[in-house]
């Protein structure tokens, strides 16, 4: 493994989720989606690609998104990744953020363990951001992964998202200040 690919390797818990993958389908009869429209990348997005996307998303050529490690996206172009805001800790201990294709943004988990709990409870990043109180279908495979990497973690999606937003209340303003 090269230094660059090691730097971009997903943490073990996310890599295990990527192996399982998310299921999503549109139910024509009910006119509603089932599952989560989210695809994990095989590795973190390369910094040059992040810079290009982040500049387009913010409309600001002076930013590069280097404070983020994006690991997946929805079909609509929403991004999810770690926000590297806590000095001196690993990427897995950084908060997880959601950046929507229409400019919406927010912190959805305090760290990888909380994100794995969201996945286990049937939430993708977009679902956790938009409606953490909705009823979901828990995912047994993701529950096993969450127990392996975040044993004993509990809390509803609404509690996880609320805790993350409480810990990082200024995220939207931080992002807004970069937008043009």
GROMACS .gro file of N, CA and C in nm:
model
  540
    1UNK      N    1   0.085  -0.117   0.000
    1UNK     CA    2   0.000   0.000   0.000
    1UNK      C    3   0.089   0.124   0.000
    2UNK      N    4   0.063   0.215  -0.091
    2UNK     CA    5   0.143   0.337  -0.097
    2UNK      C    6   0.103   0.431   0.016
    3UNK      N    7   0.188   0.531   0.041
    3UNK     CA    8   0.159   0.627   0.147
    3UNK      C    9   0.027   0.700   0.119
    4UNK      N   10   0.005   0.737  -0.009
    4UNK     CA   11  -0.118   0.807  -0.046
    4UNK      C   12  -0.240   0.720  -0.025
    5UNK      N   13  -0.235   0.594  -0.068
    5UNK     CA   14  -0.353   0.508  -0.052
    5UNK      C   15  -0.376   0.475   0.095
    6UNK      N   16  -0.269   0.465   0.175
    6UNK     CA   17  -0.286   0.441   0.319
    6UNK      C   18  -0.353   0.562   0.382
    7UNK      N   19  -0.315   0.682   0.338
    7UNK     CA   20  -0.373   0.807   0.389
    7UNK      C   21  -0.522   0.816   0.355
    8UNK      N   22  -0.562   0.757   0.243
    8UNK     CA   23  -0.701   0.764   0.198
    8UNK      C   24  -0.784   0.642   0.238
    9UNK      N   25  -0.722   0.544   0.302
    9UNK     CA   26  -0.795   0.422   0.341
    9UNK      C   27  -0.904   0.454   0.443
   10UNK      N   28  -1.021   0.395   0.422
   10UNK     CA   29  -1.130   0.413   0.518
   10UNK      C   30  -1.097   0.344   0.649
   11UNK      N   31  -1.142   0.398   0.761
   11UNK     CA   32  -1.126   0.326   0.889
   11UNK      C   33  -1.200   0.192   0.881
   12UNK      N   34  -1.156   0.097   0.959
   12UNK     CA   35  -1.209  -0.039   0.952
   12UNK      C   36  -1.361  -0.045   0.961
   13UNK      N   37  -1.422   0.026   1.052
   13UNK     CA   38  -1.568   0.021   1.066
   13UNK      C   39  -1.641   0.066   0.940
   14UNK      N   40  -1.594   0.174   0.880
   14UNK     CA   41  -1.655   0.222   0.755
   14UNK      C   42  -1.628   0.125   0.641
   15UNK      N   43  -1.508   0.069   0.636
   15UNK     CA   44  -1.475  -0.028   0.531
   15UNK      C   45  -1.567  -0.149   0.541
   16UNK      N   46  -1.598  -0.193   0.662
   16UNK     CA   47  -1.690  -0.306   0.679
   16UNK      C   48  -1.831  -0.270   0.633
   17UNK      N   49  -1.875  -0.148   0.662
   17UNK     CA   50  -2.007  -0.103   0.615
   17UNK      C   51  -2.008  -0.100   0.463
   18UNK      N   52  -1.900  -0.052   0.402
   18UNK     CA   53  -1.891  -0.045   0.256
   18UNK      C   54  -1.901  -0.183   0.193
   19UNK      N   55  -1.846  -0.284   0.258
   19UNK     CA   56  -1.854  -0.421   0.206
   19UNK      C   57  -1.998  -0.470   0.201
   20UNK      N   58  -2.077  -0.431   0.300
   20UNK     CA   59  -2.218  -0.470   0.306
   20UNK      C   60  -2.299  -0.385   0.208
   21UNK      N   61  -2.278  -0.255   0.213
   21UNK     CA   62  -2.347  -0.161   0.125
   21UNK      C   63  -2.488  -0.128   0.173
   22UNK      N   64  -2.539  -0.018   0.121
   22UNK     CA   65  -2.673   0.028   0.155
   22UNK      C   66  -2.772  -0.017   0.048
   23UNK      N   67  -2.892  -0.046   0.092
   23UNK     CA   68  -2.998  -0.082  -0.003
   23UNK      C   69  -3.095   0.034  -0.011
   24UNK      N   70  -3.139   0.062  -0.133
   24UNK     CA   71  -3.234   0.169  -0.155
   24UNK      C   72  -3.320   0.133  -0.275
   25UNK      N   73  -3.448   0.158  -0.262
   25UNK     CA   74  -3.538   0.136  -0.376
   25UNK      C   75  -3.657   0.229  -0.365
   26UNK      N   76  -3.714   0.259  -0.479
   26UNK     CA   77  -3.832   0.343  -0.486
   26UNK      C   78  -3.953   0.253  -0.504
   27UNK      N   79  -4.051   0.266  -0.416
   27UNK     CA   80  -4.175   0.190  -0.424
   27UNK      C   81  -4.275   0.273  -0.503
   28UNK      N   82  -4.299   0.234  -0.628
   28UNK     CA   83  -4.390   0.308  -0.716
   28UNK      C   84  -4.531   0.314  -0.659
   29UNK      N   85  -4.579   0.203  -0.606
   29UNK     CA   86  -4.716   0.198  -0.554
   29UNK      C   87  -4.736   0.290  -0.434
   30UNK      N   88  -4.642   0.289  -0.341
   30UNK     CA   89  -4.653   0.371  -0.221
   30UNK      C   90  -4.599   0.512  -0.244
   31UNK      N   91  -4.529   0.532  -0.357
   31UNK     CA   92  -4.467   0.660  -0.389
   31UNK      C   93  -4.374   0.706  -0.276
   32UNK      N   94  -4.287   0.612  -0.234
   32UNK     CA   95  -4.191   0.643  -0.127
   32UNK      C   96  -4.067   0.556  -0.141
   33UNK      N   97  -3.961   0.603  -0.081
   33UNK     CA   98  -3.834   0.531  -0.084
   33UNK      C   99  -3.825   0.437   0.035
   34UNK      N  100  -3.750   0.329   0.014
   34UNK     CA  101  -3.718   0.236   0.123
   34UNK      C  102  -3.567   0.222   0.128
   35UNK      N  103  -3.515   0.224   0.248
   35UNK     CA  104  -3.371   0.212   0.266
   35UNK      C  105  -3.304   0.348   0.265
   36UNK      N  106  -3.175   0.349   0.235
   36UNK     CA  107  -3.095   0.472   0.237
   36UNK      C  108  -3.026   0.490   0.104
   37UNK      N  109  -3.043   0.607   0.045
   37UNK     CA  110  -2.974   0.643  -0.077
   37UNK      C  111  -2.837   0.696  -0.038
   38UNK      N  112  -2.743   0.605  -0.021
   38UNK     CA  113  -2.608   0.644   0.019
   38UNK      C  114  -2.510   0.539  -0.030
   39UNK      N  115  -2.399   0.587  -0.083
   39UNK     CA  116  -2.294   0.497  -0.127
   39UNK      C  117  -2.163   0.539  -0.065
   40UNK      N  118  -2.104   0.446   0.008
   40UNK     CA  119  -1.971   0.471   0.064
   40UNK      C  120  -1.867   0.454  -0.046
   41UNK      N  121  -1.769   0.542  -0.048
   41UNK     CA  122  -1.657   0.527  -0.140
   41UNK      C  123  -1.569   0.411  -0.093
   42UNK      N  124  -1.483   0.365  -0.181
   42UNK     CA  125  -1.388   0.259  -0.144
   42UNK      C  126  -1.278   0.313  -0.054
   43UNK      N  127  -1.256   0.444  -0.062
   43UNK     CA  128  -1.155   0.513   0.020
   43UNK      C  129  -1.200   0.658   0.034
   44UNK      N  130  -1.134   0.732   0.120
   44UNK     CA  131  -1.165   0.875   0.130
   44UNK      C  132  -1.143   0.941  -0.006
   45UNK      N  133  -1.222   1.042  -0.031
   45UNK     CA  134  -1.205   1.117  -0.155
   45UNK      C  135  -1.068   1.184  -0.156
   46UNK      N  136  -1.002   1.184  -0.271
   46UNK     CA  137  -0.869   1.246  -0.284
   46UNK      C  138  -0.880   1.397  -0.261
   47UNK      N  139  -0.781   1.457  -0.195
   47UNK     CA  140  -0.786   1.600  -0.163
   47UNK      C  141  -0.811   1.691  -0.283
   48UNK      N  142  -0.753   1.661  -0.398
   48UNK     CA  143  -0.774   1.746  -0.515
   48UNK      C  144  -0.919   1.740  -0.564
   49UNK      N  145  -0.981   1.625  -0.552
   49UNK     CA  146  -1.122   1.612  -0.590
   49UNK      C  147  -1.211   1.685  -0.489
   50UNK      N  148  -1.179   1.671  -0.361
   50UNK     CA  149  -1.251   1.745  -0.257
   50UNK      C  150  -1.242   1.894  -0.282
   51UNK      N  151  -1.123   1.942  -0.314
   51UNK     CA  152  -1.104   2.086  -0.338
   51UNK      C  153  -1.191   2.133  -0.454
   52UNK      N  154  -1.192   2.058  -0.562
   52UNK     CA  155  -1.271   2.096  -0.679
   52UNK      C  156  -1.420   2.101  -0.643
   53UNK      N  157  -1.470   1.995  -0.578
   53UNK     CA  158  -1.611   1.990  -0.540
   53UNK      C  159  -1.646   2.100  -0.440
   54UNK      N  160  -1.562   2.117  -0.338
   54UNK     CA  161  -1.593   2.214  -0.233
   54UNK      C  162  -1.596   2.357  -0.288
   55UNK      N  163  -1.508   2.386  -0.380
   55UNK     CA  164  -1.509   2.519  -0.443
   55UNK      C  165  -1.638   2.541  -0.522
   56UNK      N  166  -1.682   2.440  -0.593
   56UNK     CA  167  -1.809   2.450  -0.666
   56UNK      C  168  -1.926   2.465  -0.568
   57UNK      N  169  -1.926   2.385  -0.463
   57UNK     CA  170  -2.036   2.385  -0.368
   57UNK      C  171  -2.047   2.518  -0.295
   58UNK      N  172  -1.932   2.576  -0.258
   58UNK     CA  173  -1.934   2.703  -0.185
   58UNK      C  174  -1.936   2.825  -0.278
   59UNK      N  175  -1.898   2.806  -0.404
   59UNK     CA  176  -1.885   2.919  -0.494
   59UNK      C  177  -1.765   3.005  -0.461
   60UNK      N  178  -1.668   2.948  -0.390
   60UNK     CA  179  -1.554   3.022  -0.339
   60UNK      C  180  -1.425   2.954  -0.385
   61UNK      N  181  -1.352   3.017  -0.475
   61UNK     CA  182  -1.227   2.962  -0.528
   61UNK      C  183  -1.113   2.963  -0.426
   62UNK      N  184  -1.131   3.030  -0.313
   62UNK     CA  185  -1.024   3.043  -0.214
   62UNK      C  186  -1.025   2.931  -0.110
   63UNK      N  187  -1.125   2.845  -0.112
   63UNK     CA  188  -1.132   2.735  -0.014
   63UNK      C  189  -1.094   2.604  -0.082
   64UNK      N  190  -1.054   2.507  -0.001
   64UNK     CA  191  -1.017   2.378  -0.060
   64UNK      C  192  -1.078   2.257   0.010
   65UNK      N  193  -1.153   2.280   0.118
   65UNK     CA  194  -1.218   2.169   0.187
   65UNK      C  195  -1.121   2.077   0.259
   66UNK      N  196  -0.999   2.122   0.282
   66UNK     CA  197  -0.898   2.035   0.344
   66UNK      C  198  -0.932   1.996   0.487
   67UNK      N  199  -1.029   2.063   0.546
   67UNK     CA  200  -1.069   2.028   0.683
   67UNK      C  201  -1.172   1.914   0.685
   68UNK      N  202  -1.195   1.853   0.568
   68UNK     CA  203  -1.291   1.743   0.557
   68UNK      C  204  -1.227   1.619   0.495
   69UNK      N  205  -1.278   1.502   0.533
   69UNK     CA  206  -1.243   1.375   0.470
   69UNK      C  207  -1.377   1.311   0.430
   70UNK      N  208  -1.416   1.332   0.305
   70UNK     CA  209  -1.543   1.280   0.258
   70UNK      C  210  -1.532   1.132   0.225
   71UNK      N  211  -1.635   1.056   0.266
   71UNK     CA  212  -1.632   0.912   0.247
   71UNK      C  213  -1.752   0.857   0.172
   72UNK      N  214  -1.847   0.942   0.133
   72UNK     CA  215  -1.962   0.889   0.059
   72UNK      C  216  -2.054   0.999   0.012
   73UNK      N  217  -2.148   0.958  -0.074
   73UNK     CA  218  -2.242   1.054  -0.132
   73UNK      C  219  -2.374   0.985  -0.164
   74UNK      N  220  -2.477   1.068  -0.181
   74UNK     CA  221  -2.607   1.017  -0.225
   74UNK      C  222  -2.616   1.033  -0.377
   75UNK      N  223  -2.719   0.976  -0.435
   75UNK     CA  224  -2.741   0.991  -0.578
   75UNK      C  225  -2.768   1.134  -0.618
   76UNK      N  226  -2.816   1.216  -0.525
   76UNK     CA  227  -2.845   1.357  -0.553
   76UNK      C  228  -2.721   1.445  -0.540
   77UNK      N  229  -2.609   1.388  -0.493
   77UNK     CA  230  -2.487   1.466  -0.479
   77UNK      C  231  -2.461   1.521  -0.341
   78UNK      N  232  -2.534   1.474  -0.241
   78UNK     CA  233  -2.508   1.512  -0.102
   78UNK      C  234  -2.380   1.440  -0.057
   79UNK      N  235  -2.299   1.507   0.021
   79UNK     CA  236  -2.174   1.449   0.070
   79UNK      C  237  -2.181   1.423   0.220
   80UNK      N  238  -2.104   1.323   0.265
   80UNK     CA  239  -2.087   1.298   0.408
   80UNK      C  240  -1.939   1.273   0.432
   81UNK      N  241  -1.892   1.323   0.546
   81UNK     CA  242  -1.752   1.304   0.578
   81UNK      C  243  -1.719   1.349   0.718
   82UNK      N  244  -1.594   1.330   0.753
   82UNK     CA  245  -1.545   1.375   0.883
   82UNK      C  246  -1.499   1.519   0.872
   83UNK      N  247  -1.530   1.597   0.973
   83UNK     CA  248  -1.485   1.735   0.984
   83UNK      C  249  -1.367   1.733   1.079
   84UNK      N  250  -1.249   1.766   1.033
   84UNK     CA  251  -1.127   1.757   1.112
   84UNK      C  252  -1.110   1.881   1.198
   85UNK      N  253  -1.190   1.886   1.304
   85UNK     CA  254  -1.195   2.003   1.389
   85UNK      C  255  -1.132   1.979   1.527
   86UNK      N  256  -1.120   1.855   1.567
   86UNK     CA  257  -1.062   1.823   1.697
   86UNK      C  258  -0.912   1.799   1.680
   87UNK      N  259  -0.828   1.886   1.733
   87UNK     CA  260  -0.683   1.869   1.717
   87UNK      C  261  -0.631   1.746   1.791
   88UNK      N  262  -0.537   1.679   1.727
   88UNK     CA  263  -0.465   1.571   1.794
   88UNK      C  264  -0.538   1.440   1.811
   89UNK      N  265  -0.652   1.422   1.744
   89UNK     CA  266  -0.722   1.294   1.755
   89UNK      C  267  -0.739   1.232   1.617
   90UNK      N  268  -0.762   1.104   1.614
   90UNK     CA  269  -0.776   1.032   1.487
   90UNK      C  270  -0.903   1.075   1.414
   91UNK      N  271  -0.907   1.043   1.286
   91UNK     CA  272  -1.023   1.077   1.204
   91UNK      C  273  -1.150   1.014   1.259
   92UNK      N  274  -1.140   0.895   1.319
   92UNK     CA  275  -1.259   0.827   1.371
   92UNK      C  276  -1.320   0.897   1.492
   93UNK      N  277  -1.243   0.987   1.554
   93UNK     CA  278  -1.292   1.062   1.669
   93UNK      C  279  -1.340   1.203   1.631
   94UNK      N  280  -1.344   1.231   1.502
   94UNK     CA  281  -1.389   1.360   1.453
   94UNK      C  282  -1.539   1.355   1.425
   95UNK      N  283  -1.608   1.469   1.430
   95UNK     CA  284  -1.750   1.471   1.400
   95UNK      C  285  -1.778   1.441   1.253
   96UNK      N  286  -1.897   1.388   1.228
   96UNK     CA  287  -1.939   1.354   1.093
   96UNK      C  288  -2.039   1.460   1.048
   97UNK      N  289  -2.018   1.511   0.925
   97UNK     CA  290  -2.103   1.617   0.872
   97UNK      C  291  -2.172   1.573   0.744
   98UNK      N  292  -2.280   1.644   0.717
   98UNK     CA  293  -2.359   1.623   0.596
   98UNK      C  294  -2.364   1.756   0.521
   99UNK      N  295  -2.332   1.754   0.392
   99UNK     CA  296  -2.341   1.872   0.307
   99UNK      C  297  -2.433   1.836   0.191
  100UNK      N  298  -2.552   1.894   0.191
  100UNK     CA  299  -2.652   1.861   0.091
  100UNK      C  300  -2.630   1.932  -0.041
  101UNK      N  301  -2.684   1.875  -0.146
  101UNK     CA  302  -2.666   1.930  -0.281
  101UNK      C  303  -2.734   2.065  -0.299
  102UNK      N  304  -2.826   2.097  -0.211
  102UNK     CA  305  -2.897   2.226  -0.219
  102UNK      C  306  -2.847   2.328  -0.117
  103UNK      N  307  -2.730   2.300  -0.057
  103UNK     CA  308  -2.671   2.395   0.036
  103UNK      C  309  -2.699   2.368   0.182
  104UNK      N  310  -2.784   2.272   0.212
  104UNK     CA  311  -2.811   2.241   0.352
  104UNK      C  312  -2.689   2.170   0.412
  105UNK      N  313  -2.667   2.190   0.542
  105UNK     CA  314  -2.550   2.129   0.605
  105UNK      C  315  -2.572   2.115   0.755
  106UNK      N  316  -2.504   2.020   0.813
  106UNK     CA  317  -2.512   2.002   0.957
  106UNK      C  318  -2.425   1.889   1.006
  107UNK      N  319  -2.400   1.889   1.135
  107UNK     CA  320  -2.326   1.781   1.201
  107UNK      C  321  -2.430   1.674   1.236
  108UNK      N  322  -2.400   1.549   1.203
  108UNK     CA  323  -2.498   1.442   1.229
  108UNK      C  324  -2.450   1.339   1.332
  109UNK      N  325  -2.320   1.336   1.361
  109UNK     CA  326  -2.268   1.240   1.459
  109UNK      C  327  -2.141   1.297   1.521
  110UNK      N  328  -2.119   1.266   1.647
  110UNK     CA  329  -1.999   1.316   1.716
  110UNK      C  330  -1.872   1.246   1.671
  111UNK      N  331  -1.886   1.122   1.619
  111UNK     CA  332  -1.769   1.044   1.580
  111UNK      C  333  -1.814   0.921   1.502
  112UNK      N  334  -1.720   0.838   1.464
  112UNK     CA  335  -1.752   0.718   1.386
  112UNK      C  336  -1.846   0.625   1.463
  113UNK      N  337  -1.825   0.609   1.593
  113UNK     CA  338  -1.912   0.521   1.671
  113UNK      C  339  -2.058   0.563   1.662
  114UNK      N  340  -2.084   0.693   1.675
  114UNK     CA  341  -2.222   0.742   1.662
  114UNK      C  342  -2.275   0.720   1.520
  115UNK      N  343  -2.191   0.741   1.419
  115UNK     CA  344  -2.234   0.718   1.282
  115UNK      C  345  -2.271   0.572   1.260
  116UNK      N  346  -2.191   0.482   1.313
  116UNK     CA  347  -2.222   0.339   1.299
  116UNK      C  348  -2.355   0.305   1.364
  117UNK      N  349  -2.387   0.369   1.477
  117UNK     CA  350  -2.517   0.348   1.542
  117UNK      C  351  -2.630   0.398   1.452
  118UNK      N  352  -2.610   0.513   1.386
  118UNK     CA  353  -2.712   0.563   1.293
  118UNK      C  354  -2.735   0.461   1.181
  119UNK      N  355  -2.626   0.412   1.122
  119UNK     CA  356  -2.638   0.312   1.017
  119UNK      C  357  -2.711   0.188   1.067
  120UNK      N  358  -2.676   0.142   1.187
  120UNK     CA  359  -2.738   0.023   1.244
  120UNK      C  360  -2.889   0.041   1.263
  121UNK      N  361  -2.928   0.163   1.293
  121UNK     CA  362  -3.071   0.191   1.315
  121UNK      C  363  -3.146   0.221   1.186
  122UNK      N  364  -3.078   0.210   1.071
  122UNK     CA  365  -3.144   0.226   0.943
  122UNK      C  366  -3.138   0.366   0.883
  123UNK      N  367  -3.048   0.449   0.933
  123UNK     CA  368  -3.034   0.586   0.883
  123UNK      C  369  -2.908   0.598   0.799
  124UNK      N  370  -2.921   0.669   0.688
  124UNK     CA  371  -2.806   0.717   0.614
  124UNK      C  372  -2.782   0.861   0.657
  125UNK      N  373  -2.676   0.925   0.609
  125UNK     CA  374  -2.651   1.064   0.647
  125UNK      C  375  -2.765   1.159   0.612
  126UNK      N  376  -2.823   1.147   0.494
  126UNK     CA  377  -2.932   1.238   0.454
  126UNK      C  378  -3.055   1.218   0.542
  127UNK      N  379  -3.087   1.095   0.572
  127UNK     CA  380  -3.203   1.066   0.657
  127UNK      C  381  -3.182   1.117   0.799
  128UNK      N  382  -3.060   1.099   0.852
  128UNK     CA  383  -3.030   1.147   0.987
  128UNK      C  384  -3.036   1.299   0.991
  129UNK      N  385  -2.989   1.366   0.887
  129UNK     CA  386  -2.993   1.511   0.883
  129UNK      C  387  -3.136   1.562   0.873
  130UNK      N  388  -3.213   1.506   0.782
  130UNK     CA  389  -3.346   1.559   0.752
  130UNK      C  390  -3.453   1.521   0.853
  131UNK      N  391  -3.446   1.399   0.905
  131UNK     CA  392  -3.555   1.353   0.992
  131UNK      C  393  -3.508   1.242   1.086
  132UNK      N  394  -3.430   1.277   1.188
  132UNK     CA  395  -3.378   1.174   1.278
  132UNK      C  396  -3.486   1.109   1.367
  133UNK      N  397  -3.608   1.163   1.363
  133UNK     CA  398  -3.717   1.104   1.442
  133UNK      C  399  -3.800   1.002   1.363
  134UNK      N  400  -3.774   0.989   1.234
  134UNK     CA  401  -3.859   0.900   1.152
  134UNK      C  402  -3.839   0.754   1.189
  135UNK      N  403  -3.938   0.675   1.157
  135UNK     CA  404  -3.927   0.531   1.180
  135UNK      C  405  -3.843   0.469   1.070
  136UNK      N  406  -3.755   0.380   1.108
  136UNK     CA  407  -3.668   0.314   1.012
  136UNK      C  408  -3.668   0.164   1.037
  137UNK      N  409  -3.612   0.094   0.944
  137UNK     CA  410  -3.593  -0.050   0.956
  137UNK      C  411  -3.448  -0.074   0.996
  138UNK      N  412  -3.421  -0.120   1.119
  138UNK     CA  413  -3.282  -0.146   1.158
  138UNK      C  414  -3.215  -0.244   1.062
  139UNK      N  415  -3.084  -0.230   1.048
  139UNK     CA  416  -3.006  -0.313   0.959
  139UNK      C  417  -2.921  -0.408   1.044
  140UNK      N  418  -2.950  -0.537   1.037
  140UNK     CA  419  -2.881  -0.635   1.122
  140UNK      C  420  -2.731  -0.641   1.096
  141UNK      N  421  -2.692  -0.636   0.969
  141UNK     CA  422  -2.549  -0.641   0.937
  141UNK      C  423  -2.477  -0.519   0.995
  142UNK      N  424  -2.539  -0.402   0.982
  142UNK     CA  425  -2.477  -0.281   1.036
  142UNK      C  426  -2.481  -0.282   1.189
  143UNK      N  427  -2.582  -0.345   1.248
  143UNK     CA  428  -2.586  -0.356   1.395
  143UNK      C  429  -2.466  -0.436   1.445
  144UNK      N  430  -2.432  -0.544   1.374
  144UNK     CA  431  -2.316  -0.625   1.413
  144UNK      C  432  -2.187  -0.543   1.401
  145UNK      N  433  -2.176  -0.464   1.297
  145UNK     CA  434  -2.057  -0.380   1.278
  145UNK      C  435  -2.051  -0.274   1.388
  146UNK      N  436  -2.163  -0.212   1.420
  146UNK     CA  437  -2.166  -0.111   1.527
  146UNK      C  438  -2.125  -0.173   1.660
  147UNK      N  439  -2.171  -0.292   1.688
  147UNK     CA  440  -2.134  -0.358   1.814
  147UNK      C  441  -1.985  -0.391   1.817
  148UNK      N  442  -1.929  -0.425   1.702
  148UNK     CA  443  -1.786  -0.457   1.695
  148UNK      C  444  -1.700  -0.333   1.718
  149UNK      N  445  -1.736  -0.220   1.658
  149UNK     CA  446  -1.651  -0.101   1.664
  149UNK      C  447  -1.696   0.004   1.765
  150UNK      N  448  -1.819  -0.004   1.811
  150UNK     CA  449  -1.870   0.091   1.911
  150UNK      C  450  -1.955   0.015   2.012
  151UNK      N  451  -1.894  -0.082   2.080
  151UNK     CA  452  -1.972  -0.166   2.171
  151UNK      C  453  -2.037  -0.086   2.283
  152UNK      N  454  -2.160  -0.120   2.310
  152UNK     CA  455  -2.232  -0.058   2.420
  152UNK      C  456  -2.289   0.080   2.390
  153UNK      N  457  -2.261   0.134   2.273
  153UNK     CA  458  -2.317   0.265   2.239
  153UNK      C  459  -2.467   0.251   2.219
  154UNK      N  460  -2.539   0.343   2.274
  154UNK     CA  461  -2.685   0.341   2.260
  154UNK      C  462  -2.731   0.483   2.235
  155UNK      N  463  -2.858   0.496   2.207
  155UNK     CA  464  -2.918   0.625   2.184
  155UNK      C  465  -2.994   0.623   2.052
  156UNK      N  466  -3.104   0.691   2.051
  156UNK     CA  467  -3.182   0.701   1.928
  156UNK      C  468  -3.111   0.792   1.828
  157UNK      N  469  -3.151   0.784   1.704
  157UNK     CA  470  -3.094   0.873   1.602
  157UNK      C  471  -3.114   1.019   1.643
  158UNK      N  472  -3.233   1.050   1.692
  158UNK     CA  473  -3.261   1.189   1.733
  158UNK      C  474  -3.165   1.233   1.843
  159UNK      N  475  -3.135   1.145   1.938
  159UNK     CA  476  -3.041   1.179   2.047
  159UNK      C  477  -2.899   1.195   1.994
  160UNK      N  478  -2.858   1.108   1.902
  160UNK     CA  479  -2.724   1.115   1.845
  160UNK      C  480  -2.706   1.245   1.768
  161UNK      N  481  -2.802   1.277   1.682
  161UNK     CA  482  -2.792   1.399   1.602
  161UNK      C  483  -2.800   1.523   1.691
  162UNK      N  484  -2.891   1.523   1.788
  162UNK     CA  485  -2.903   1.637   1.879
  162UNK      C  486  -2.773   1.658   1.958
  163UNK      N  487  -2.712   1.550   2.004
  163UNK     CA  488  -2.586   1.560   2.077
  163UNK      C  489  -2.474   1.618   1.993
  164UNK      N  490  -2.469   1.576   1.866
  164UNK     CA  491  -2.366   1.627   1.776
  164UNK      C  492  -2.388   1.775   1.747
  165UNK      N  493  -2.513   1.812   1.724
  165UNK     CA  494  -2.543   1.953   1.695
  165UNK      C  495  -2.518   2.041   1.817
  166UNK      N  496  -2.544   1.986   1.935
  166UNK     CA  497  -2.520   2.061   2.058
  166UNK      C  498  -2.370   2.084   2.079
  167UNK      N  499  -2.290   1.982   2.049
  167UNK     CA  500  -2.146   1.994   2.067
  167UNK      C  501  -2.082   2.089   1.964
  168UNK      N  502  -2.141   2.096   1.844
  168UNK     CA  503  -2.085   2.178   1.736
  168UNK      C  504  -2.192   2.272   1.681
  169UNK      N  505  -2.238   2.367   1.763
  169UNK     CA  506  -2.350   2.452   1.721
  169UNK      C  507  -2.316   2.551   1.609
  170UNK      N  508  -2.190   2.579   1.587
  170UNK     CA  509  -2.152   2.680   1.489
  170UNK      C  510  -2.117   2.627   1.351
  171UNK      N  511  -2.146   2.499   1.324
  171UNK     CA  512  -2.104   2.442   1.195
  171UNK      C  513  -2.168   2.512   1.075
  172UNK      N  514  -2.297   2.537   1.080
  172UNK     CA  515  -2.364   2.602   0.967
  172UNK      C  516  -2.306   2.740   0.940
  173UNK      N  517  -2.276   2.814   1.045
  173UNK     CA  518  -2.216   2.946   1.029
  173UNK      C  519  -2.074   2.935   0.974
  174UNK      N  520  -2.001   2.836   1.018
  174UNK     CA  521  -1.866   2.810   0.968
  174UNK      C  522  -1.871   2.788   0.817
  175UNK      N  523  -1.963   2.705   0.773
  175UNK     CA  524  -1.978   2.677   0.630
  175UNK      C  525  -2.030   2.803   0.558
  176UNK      N  526  -2.128   2.867   0.615
  176UNK     CA  527  -2.186   2.987   0.554
  176UNK      C  528  -2.083   3.095   0.528
  177UNK      N  529  -1.988   3.109   0.618
  177UNK     CA  530  -1.884   3.211   0.603
  177UNK      C  531  -1.793   3.184   0.483
  178UNK      N  532  -1.787   3.059   0.437
  178UNK     CA  533  -1.705   3.024   0.321
  178UNK      C  534  -1.782   3.038   0.190
  179UNK      N  535  -1.912   3.043   0.196
  179UNK     CA  536  -1.994   3.046   0.074
  179UNK      C  537  -1.998   3.186   0.015
  180UNK      N  538  -2.002   3.192  -0.115
  180UNK     CA  539  -2.011   3.320  -0.187
  180UNK      C  540  -2.142   3.329  -0.261
   0.00000   0.00000   0.00000
